[in-house]
Amino acid sequence: MQSNSVTLMGQVCSEDTRTGVLVETLKRSFLNNLFYVQGKFPGIATQNDYYMALAYMVRDRLLHRWIGTAATYTKQQTRTVAYLSAEFLMGPQLGNNLINLGIYDQVNQAMSELGFNLEDLLEQEEEPGLGNGGLGRLAACYLDSMATLGLASIGYGIRYEFGIFDQDIRDGWQVERTDKWLRYGNPWEVERPEWSVEVKLGGHTEHYVDQTGRGRVNWIPYEVVQGIPFDTPILGYRTNTANTLRLWTAQASESFDFDAFNSGDYLGAVYEKMASENVSKVLYPNDDVSQGKRLRLTQQIFFVSCSLQDMFRIMKAQEIPLHQFADKFAIQLNDTHPAIAVAELMRLLIDEHSMDWDEAWGITQRTLSYTNHTLLPEALERWPIDLFGNLLPRHLEIIYEINHRFLDEVRIKFPDDEDRISRLSLIDESGERYVRMAHLACVGSHAINGVAELHTQLLKQDVLRDFAEMYPHKFSNKTNGVTPRRFIALSNPPLTQLITDKIGDRWLTQLEDLRQLEPYAEDLEFQHQWQSIKRATKASLAAYIYKQNGISVNPDSMFGIQAKRIHEYKRQHLNVLYIITLYNRLKANPDLDITPRTFLFGGKAAPGYFMAKLMIKLINSVGEVVNRDPEVRDRLKVVFLKDYNVKLAQRVYPAADLSEQISTAGKEASGTGNMKFALNGALTIGTLDGANIEIREEVGAENFFLFGLTAQEVYDLRGQGYCPRDYYDSNPELKLALDRINSGFFSHGDTDLFKPLTDSLIYHDPFFLLADYQSYIEAQERVSQLYQDQSAWTRMAILNVARMGKFSSDRSIQDYCDEIWHVDPVKIELSNNLEEFF
Ligand code: CR6
C-alpha cells in the first residue's frame, strides 16, 4: 500500500489518519465516520449506522484511485467503452471493495478490536437489485473485469428507486414486496447534479429550411424530463483503476411547466412533476420477456439520451471534435433495451449538431455494437407504431429514413426478393405495425454478437438469419463469463485459500492458471481438504435454511441446487418430476437404499407469469409432503429458498454438490449460474444448451452429466408433431408422478390446483419435459451412483474447477476488446500530488 497523504493547493492534507490502512488508522476513521457522518455514538447507534461508518471508511480509501483514474482519462483523452444496460445487478459492494482493495484482513482485525464482527456488518448491506437475473449480473461482472483489466469504461443505466421486488413465500405462493433499497441511504454513490441533462418526450416535429437552404427539424416536445447522474466507483482487483457506474434518476425539469405554474395551477403543475419522476421509479420485473409498456420505452429513451448527451459533454470538456466521436467511444448495447441509441445518436448529431446524414450514419455505425441475449420470441422487443410515434415522433421519422436507405441497400444485394424486404424491414407490417428493435440494433451497429457458441449459431441460422446473410462480417460469438473475484474470492474464502496454497494467487486474474490444480485431483490429502471445505459450506447453508425455513437438512446428503429465475423453459418442474419419482419409489419400497439428497431451489417468478408462480407453489407443496413423511426418513428433503438475490447466491454456489442446468436445448442463450456453480466445485447435470456445451467441452464429457435432446432433435421432433401424451402413456414412472400431482396428493386433495401445469405438460409440453424425462432420470441415477464414491466425486469436482479458466469474465472482455471495441488498457499512476491533476 502506498502512502495516502496528499498535497493539494500547497497543503498536505487527507493524511494517513483519514485514508491509511493500518489497523489503528482504520479504527479511528471508522469512529470518526460514526460521529461526524452518521452523527451517532455507540449508545444509540444502530447496526446500520455501523455499517454506514464502515462503508464510508472504505469509500474514502477508494476515492484517491477514482480521482486519479478520472484525471488520467481526462488528460490522455482515453478511448472509452460505454456499456449501456437497463440493468446492473451489482450485489453488495462493501465486501467486494475490501477484496479488491486488498484490505479485508486489516479491516476484519480493526472491527474485531472494536468489538464488531465484520461478517455481521457485511450482512447489513442492502443490495442494489437493479436487475432481473443473468443479463444484469453479466453487466456487473463486465464492469468488474473492465476495471481489473485497466480499461477505461463507464456503465450507463437507470437508478431505479425500486429494484427487483423482494420475494416472500406465503402458503407456498410467491408474494412480492417493494424493494426499498435506498431507505437508509446509499453510501457508495455520489450525486452529480451539475451534470444533469434534459430529455424530450412526446409532442410533434416541425420541418423548415434554414438560411443556408438546409432542411431542418424542430421537435417541440410535450414534456421534458431531467436526468440526474449518480456515480458509483467500480474498483478493479488490486489495481489503481476505479471506473464509474453512472445511473440516471428522473426529475421533472423546472422549466417545462412554467405555464401551469404561471396560470396559477400550482397543484396541477406539481402533479405533472411527480409523473415525470415515475420514469426511474421501478425496474420491470420480467426476465427474457418484453412487456411493451409505454413507461418502459420512456425508461429506455430516458437513460439512452442522458448517456449520449453525457458523452457529448465529455467530448466538449476534453475539446475533442464531434467527428471523432467513434474514436472516443465504443458503445455496447446490452440487448435491445438501449437500441433506441441508434436513432437518438443520429438525432443528436443531425438535429442538434447540424451534421449531415451520411457522416452521422458513419459515426453511429462505427460507434455502436449490439449483444443479443435471447432467442425467445416473447423477449424480442417491438413497439406499436402509434405508441412509438406518440412518445418519440422525431425518432420515428429518423427510423423511417434509416429503413428507407437500408431497404434500398437490400434491394441491390438481393434483387426481386420482396419477401426478404418485408422480413428485414425495421417495421413489422404483417398485421398491426411495429418497430422492431433488434432490427434497428442490427442495422445501426458494426458488430453483433450472441453470448455462447450455440446461441450465436442459432441466431445466425434462425432469428437473425436475414441479417447474417446481409452482413455476415458483423456477426461473432462472445461467450459469457463471470468474475472470479466476487464468485470465489469473496464468496468462498476457504476454497480460495486452498487453491492459492497450491498454485499461488495469480489465478484470480489469470483464471487459466487453475489448470495447475489438475495434478492434485488424484491427491487423497488434497481431496480430503477439498471435501472438508465443501462439508463446512454445506453446514453453513444448512444453518441458514434452518433459520429461514425451519427445515433441518443433512449436510452429508447430496445438495443439488437449481437457483435461477423461475421459467418454464428452465424446467424447474422437470426437477420436481424427478423428486416425485424418487419419493414414489421410496413409498413403494421403504427400505430402498438411495443416496440421501437435498433438493434446493431459489428464484423469482415474474409477477404476471402465472405458470411460473404455480411452479413455485408446486415445489413448496411437494416439499411440504416429502419433508414431513416419516417413511422418507431424511433421505429426501426439498427446500425453496426465498428471495434469491446476489447476496444469497454467494452463499449458495459454494455449498452445491450438483448444479442443475436443465433447460430445453436451444432455449437458454448462455446461462452464467452454470459457470458459478462449476467454479465452486459443483458437478453439472445438464442439457446441450447455452454455455453448458462449452463447459462440458472444457471439463471433459466424462466429468459432466449429460442428458436430453439436442437443439436439432427438439427442432425435428417439433416438426414431426410432438405428442407428449405418448410419453405419459408409455412410461409408468412418469405417469405415476404426474398422476400423483393430479390426484391432489400434494395439494390437500385439491385436484384442480396444478391442473394448468399438468395439462400443459401432457397435452402441449412446449418445453419437451416429457420427451427428456427418462433421459434425465437416468442421468440422475448416474449422479447418485457416483456420489457414493466420494473420492471419485471429489476428483471430478477438482477437475471441473481446474478446467473452468475459459469462463472468467476477463476472457470475455478481452474478446470484446480485441474483436469489437479495439481499446487498450490504460495505466493509472497514482500521484500523491493532486496538483498534477490541474
Ligand atoms: N435471461 C439469457 O436468458 C444469459 C443472460 C446473459 C439472458 C441467459 O441465458 O446467460 O441473458 N437473456 O447473457 C435476457 O435477459 C434477454 C437472461 O438473463
mmCIF file of C-alpha atoms in Angstrom, residues 414-611:
data_model
loop_
_atom_site.group_PDB
_atom_site.id
_atom_site.type_symbol
_atom_site.label_atom_id
_atom_site.label_comp_id
_atom_site.label_asym_id
_atom_site.label_seq_id
_atom_site.Cartn_x
_atom_site.Cartn_y
_atom_site.Cartn_z
ATOM 1 C CA PHE A 414 -30.912 -9.258 -53.241
ATOM 2 C CA PRO A 415 -32.867 -8.029 -56.267
ATOM 3 C CA ASP A 416 -36.509 -9.028 -56.698
ATOM 4 C CA ASP A 417 -36.892 -10.533 -53.261
ATOM 5 C CA GLU A 418 -39.819 -8.693 -51.707
ATOM 6 C CA ASP A 419 -40.275 -11.357 -49.014
ATOM 7 C CA ARG A 420 -36.800 -10.664 -47.813
ATOM 8 C CA ILE A 421 -37.537 -6.937 -47.770
ATOM 9 C CA SER A 422 -40.522 -7.402 -45.504
ATOM 10 C CA ARG A 423 -38.632 -9.820 -43.255
ATOM 11 C CA LEU A 424 -35.720 -7.393 -42.895
ATOM 12 C CA SER A 425 -37.661 -4.158 -42.616
ATOM 13 C CA LEU A 426 -37.323 -2.196 -39.371
ATOM 14 C CA ILE A 427 -41.089 -2.016 -39.446
ATOM 15 C CA ASP A 428 -43.155 -5.163 -38.995
ATOM 16 C CA GLU A 429 -46.167 -4.738 -41.297
ATOM 17 C CA SER A 430 -47.616 -8.233 -41.104
ATOM 18 C CA GLY A 431 -50.548 -7.021 -39.011
ATOM 19 C CA GLU A 432 -50.558 -4.116 -36.609
ATOM 20 C CA ARG A 433 -47.409 -2.150 -37.393
ATOM 21 C CA TYR A 434 -44.442 -2.348 -35.046
ATOM 22 C CA VAL A 435 -40.903 -1.002 -34.787
ATOM 23 C CA ARG A 436 -38.535 -3.988 -34.475
ATOM 24 C CA MET A 437 -35.812 -3.027 -32.046
ATOM 25 C CA ALA A 438 -33.475 -5.933 -32.832
ATOM 26 C CA HIS A 439 -33.529 -4.896 -36.499
ATOM 27 C CA LEU A 440 -32.748 -1.319 -35.575
ATOM 28 C CA ALA A 441 -29.814 -2.527 -33.476
ATOM 29 C CA CYS A 442 -28.519 -4.756 -36.278
ATOM 30 C CA VAL A 443 -28.637 -2.051 -38.923
ATOM 31 C CA GLY A 444 -27.114 0.630 -36.694
ATOM 32 C CA SER A 445 -24.212 -1.440 -35.331
ATOM 33 C CA HIS A 446 -20.935 -2.596 -36.829
ATOM 34 C CA ALA A 447 -20.845 -5.730 -34.657
ATOM 35 C CA ILE A 448 -23.500 -8.145 -33.453
ATOM 36 C CA ASN A 449 -22.845 -10.993 -31.062
ATOM 37 C CA GLY A 450 -24.512 -13.846 -29.244
ATOM 38 C CA VAL A 451 -23.453 -14.995 -25.787
ATOM 39 C CA ALA A 452 -22.464 -18.654 -26.345
ATOM 40 C CA GLU A 453 -21.418 -20.682 -29.395
ATOM 41 C CA LEU A 454 -24.746 -22.443 -29.854
ATOM 42 C CA HIS A 455 -26.693 -19.261 -29.259
ATOM 43 C CA THR A 456 -24.698 -17.353 -31.892
ATOM 44 C CA GLN A 457 -25.091 -20.200 -34.342
ATOM 45 C CA LEU A 458 -28.861 -20.309 -33.809
ATOM 46 C CA LEU A 459 -29.048 -16.522 -34.110
ATOM 47 C CA LYS A 460 -27.364 -16.726 -37.478
ATOM 48 C CA GLN A 461 -29.472 -19.539 -38.801
ATOM 49 C CA ASP A 462 -32.796 -18.519 -37.317
ATOM 50 C CA VAL A 463 -33.747 -15.293 -35.526
ATOM 51 C CA LEU A 464 -31.280 -13.000 -37.331
ATOM 52 C CA ARG A 465 -30.730 -15.167 -40.375
ATOM 53 C CA ASP A 466 -31.526 -12.477 -42.927
ATOM 54 C CA PHE A 467 -29.156 -10.065 -41.214
ATOM 55 C CA ALA A 468 -26.424 -12.699 -41.152
ATOM 56 C CA GLU A 469 -26.882 -13.092 -44.905
ATOM 57 C CA MET A 470 -26.902 -9.345 -45.436
ATOM 58 C CA TYR A 471 -23.950 -8.548 -43.151
ATOM 59 C CA PRO A 472 -22.018 -11.768 -42.422
ATOM 60 C CA HIS A 473 -18.946 -9.793 -41.292
ATOM 61 C CA LYS A 474 -20.871 -8.165 -38.438
ATOM 62 C CA PHE A 475 -21.531 -11.426 -36.573
ATOM 63 C CA SER A 476 -19.368 -13.076 -33.936
ATOM 64 C CA ASN A 477 -19.674 -15.016 -30.717
ATOM 65 C CA LYS A 478 -18.662 -13.756 -27.292
ATOM 66 C CA THR A 479 -19.267 -16.470 -24.743
ATOM 67 C CA ASN A 480 -20.305 -15.056 -21.371
ATOM 68 C CA GLY A 481 -18.076 -15.176 -18.310
ATOM 69 C CA VAL A 482 -18.246 -14.433 -14.586
ATOM 70 C CA THR A 483 -15.916 -12.625 -12.241
ATOM 71 C CA PRO A 484 -13.840 -14.953 -10.070
ATOM 72 C CA ARG A 485 -13.319 -12.127 -7.581
ATOM 73 C CA ARG A 486 -16.912 -11.985 -6.375
ATOM 74 C CA PHE A 487 -17.807 -15.578 -7.124
ATOM 75 C CA ILE A 488 -14.888 -17.328 -5.441
ATOM 76 C CA ALA A 489 -12.562 -14.931 -3.637
ATOM 77 C CA LEU A 490 -15.393 -13.151 -1.857
ATOM 78 C CA SER A 491 -17.978 -15.900 -1.601
ATOM 79 C CA ASN A 492 -15.763 -18.898 -0.909
ATOM 80 C CA PRO A 493 -12.678 -17.815 1.084
ATOM 81 C CA PRO A 494 -11.697 -21.330 2.278
ATOM 82 C CA LEU A 495 -11.647 -22.762 -1.259
ATOM 83 C CA THR A 496 -9.788 -19.665 -2.461
ATOM 84 C CA GLN A 497 -7.178 -20.205 0.223
ATOM 85 C CA LEU A 498 -6.810 -23.903 -0.537
ATOM 86 C CA ILE A 499 -6.256 -23.207 -4.223
ATOM 87 C CA THR A 500 -3.867 -20.347 -3.539
ATOM 88 C CA ASP A 501 -1.829 -22.523 -1.188
ATOM 89 C CA LYS A 502 -1.213 -24.895 -4.071
ATOM 90 C CA ILE A 503 -0.792 -22.663 -7.111
ATOM 91 C CA GLY A 504 -0.209 -19.130 -5.824
ATOM 92 C CA ASP A 505 -2.710 -16.291 -6.229
ATOM 93 C CA ARG A 506 -2.284 -15.274 -9.846
ATOM 94 C CA TRP A 507 -5.311 -17.387 -10.854
ATOM 95 C CA LEU A 508 -7.688 -14.725 -9.594
ATOM 96 C CA THR A 509 -6.720 -12.574 -12.560
ATOM 97 C CA GLN A 510 -5.437 -15.353 -14.864
ATOM 98 C CA LEU A 511 -8.124 -17.947 -14.386
ATOM 99 C CA GLU A 512 -6.468 -20.374 -16.812
ATOM 100 C CA ASP A 513 -3.881 -20.922 -14.062
ATOM 101 C CA LEU A 514 -6.446 -23.188 -12.407
ATOM 102 C CA ARG A 515 -5.144 -25.889 -14.765
ATOM 103 C CA GLN A 516 -2.255 -26.279 -12.355
ATOM 104 C CA LEU A 517 -4.715 -27.941 -9.978
ATOM 105 C CA GLU A 518 -5.132 -30.953 -12.256
ATOM 106 C CA PRO A 519 -2.310 -32.992 -10.713
ATOM 107 C CA TYR A 520 -3.960 -32.630 -7.306
ATOM 108 C CA ALA A 521 -7.189 -34.242 -8.466
ATOM 109 C CA GLU A 522 -5.857 -37.665 -7.511
ATOM 110 C CA ASP A 523 -4.111 -36.478 -4.342
ATOM 111 C CA LEU A 524 -6.017 -38.008 -1.418
ATOM 112 C CA GLU A 525 -4.790 -35.450 1.072
ATOM 113 C CA PHE A 526 -5.915 -32.617 -1.200
ATOM 114 C CA GLN A 527 -9.231 -34.365 -1.850
ATOM 115 C CA HIS A 528 -9.738 -34.591 1.854
ATOM 116 C CA GLN A 529 -9.151 -30.859 2.370
ATOM 117 C CA TRP A 530 -11.465 -30.166 -0.546
ATOM 118 C CA GLN A 531 -14.207 -32.316 0.981
ATOM 119 C CA SER A 532 -13.967 -30.725 4.380
ATOM 120 C CA ILE A 533 -14.370 -27.264 2.846
ATOM 121 C CA LYS A 534 -17.438 -28.408 0.910
ATOM 122 C CA ARG A 535 -18.815 -30.018 4.063
ATOM 123 C CA ALA A 536 -18.347 -26.786 6.043
ATOM 124 C CA THR A 537 -20.038 -24.570 3.441
ATOM 125 C CA LYS A 538 -22.933 -27.023 3.279
ATOM 126 C CA ALA A 539 -23.244 -26.991 7.057
ATOM 127 C CA SER A 540 -23.369 -23.229 6.992
ATOM 128 C CA LEU A 541 -26.078 -23.225 4.319
ATOM 129 C CA ALA A 542 -27.946 -25.843 6.362
ATOM 130 C CA ALA A 543 -27.868 -23.492 9.346
ATOM 131 C CA TYR A 544 -29.230 -20.693 7.170
ATOM 132 C CA ILE A 545 -32.007 -22.970 5.894
ATOM 133 C CA TYR A 546 -32.945 -23.947 9.396
ATOM 134 C CA LYS A 547 -33.189 -20.308 10.389
ATOM 135 C CA GLN A 548 -35.140 -19.288 7.279
ATOM 136 C CA ASN A 549 -37.377 -22.258 6.622
ATOM 137 C CA GLY A 550 -37.321 -24.209 9.869
ATOM 138 C CA ILE A 551 -36.289 -27.278 7.900
ATOM 139 C CA SER A 552 -33.332 -29.281 9.068
ATOM 140 C CA VAL A 553 -31.284 -30.704 6.238
ATOM 141 C CA ASN A 554 -28.400 -33.094 6.486
ATOM 142 C CA PRO A 555 -25.083 -31.581 5.302
ATOM 143 C CA ASP A 556 -23.923 -35.086 4.412
ATOM 144 C CA SER A 557 -26.718 -35.541 1.915
ATOM 145 C CA MET A 558 -26.049 -34.503 -1.665
ATOM 146 C CA PHE A 559 -27.021 -30.851 -2.242
ATOM 147 C CA GLY A 560 -28.484 -30.483 -5.723
ATOM 148 C CA ILE A 561 -29.314 -26.858 -6.460
ATOM 149 C CA GLN A 562 -31.356 -25.129 -9.123
ATOM 150 C CA ALA A 563 -31.102 -21.400 -8.497
ATOM 151 C CA LYS A 564 -32.169 -19.031 -11.278
ATOM 152 C CA ARG A 565 -35.301 -17.258 -12.448
ATOM 153 C CA ILE A 566 -38.374 -19.484 -12.442
ATOM 154 C CA HIS A 567 -39.353 -20.135 -16.046
ATOM 155 C CA GLU A 568 -40.951 -22.971 -17.957
ATOM 156 C CA TYR A 569 -38.007 -23.152 -20.346
ATOM 157 C CA LYS A 570 -35.617 -23.581 -17.405
ATOM 158 C CA ARG A 571 -37.740 -26.547 -16.357
ATOM 159 C CA GLN A 572 -37.701 -26.453 -12.559
ATOM 160 C CA HIS A 573 -40.724 -28.746 -12.877
ATOM 161 C CA LEU A 574 -38.600 -31.423 -14.558
ATOM 162 C CA ASN A 575 -36.510 -31.437 -11.406
ATOM 163 C CA VAL A 576 -39.742 -31.757 -9.405
ATOM 164 C CA LEU A 577 -40.824 -34.743 -11.516
ATOM 165 C CA TYR A 578 -37.595 -36.457 -10.516
ATOM 166 C CA ILE A 579 -38.198 -35.688 -6.823
ATOM 167 C CA ILE A 580 -41.678 -37.176 -7.058
ATOM 168 C CA THR A 581 -40.291 -40.225 -8.852
ATOM 169 C CA LEU A 582 -37.779 -40.824 -6.070
ATOM 170 C CA TYR A 583 -40.482 -40.278 -3.491
ATOM 171 C CA ASN A 584 -42.782 -42.770 -5.247
ATOM 172 C CA ARG A 585 -40.001 -45.324 -5.268
ATOM 173 C CA LEU A 586 -39.455 -44.883 -1.549
ATOM 174 C CA LYS A 587 -43.170 -45.208 -0.844
ATOM 175 C CA ALA A 588 -43.331 -48.393 -2.874
ATOM 176 C CA ASN A 589 -40.206 -49.769 -1.271
ATOM 177 C CA PRO A 590 -39.469 -48.081 2.069
ATOM 178 C CA ASP A 591 -36.164 -49.879 2.530
ATOM 179 C CA LEU A 592 -34.776 -48.799 -0.797
ATOM 180 C CA ASP A 593 -31.147 -47.811 -0.488
ATOM 181 C CA ILE A 594 -30.852 -44.404 -2.117
ATOM 182 C CA THR A 595 -28.246 -41.662 -1.973
ATOM 183 C CA PRO A 596 -29.678 -39.156 0.517
ATOM 184 C CA ARG A 597 -30.452 -35.949 -1.291
ATOM 185 C CA THR A 598 -31.409 -32.389 -0.527
ATOM 186 C CA PHE A 599 -33.116 -30.574 -3.415
ATOM 187 C CA LEU A 600 -32.717 -26.834 -3.223
ATOM 188 C CA PHE A 601 -34.466 -24.236 -5.332
ATOM 189 C CA GLY A 602 -34.180 -20.473 -5.438
ATOM 190 C CA GLY A 603 -35.513 -17.867 -7.832
ATOM 191 C CA LYS A 604 -38.173 -15.307 -8.548
ATOM 192 C CA ALA A 605 -41.101 -15.564 -10.950
ATOM 193 C CA ALA A 606 -42.239 -12.538 -12.936
ATOM 194 C CA PRO A 607 -45.308 -11.274 -11.025
ATOM 195 C CA GLY A 608 -47.571 -11.659 -14.071
ATOM 196 C CA TYR A 609 -46.310 -15.112 -15.062
ATOM 197 C CA PHE A 610 -48.944 -17.478 -13.746
ATOM 198 C CA MET A 611 -47.299 -20.775 -14.709
#
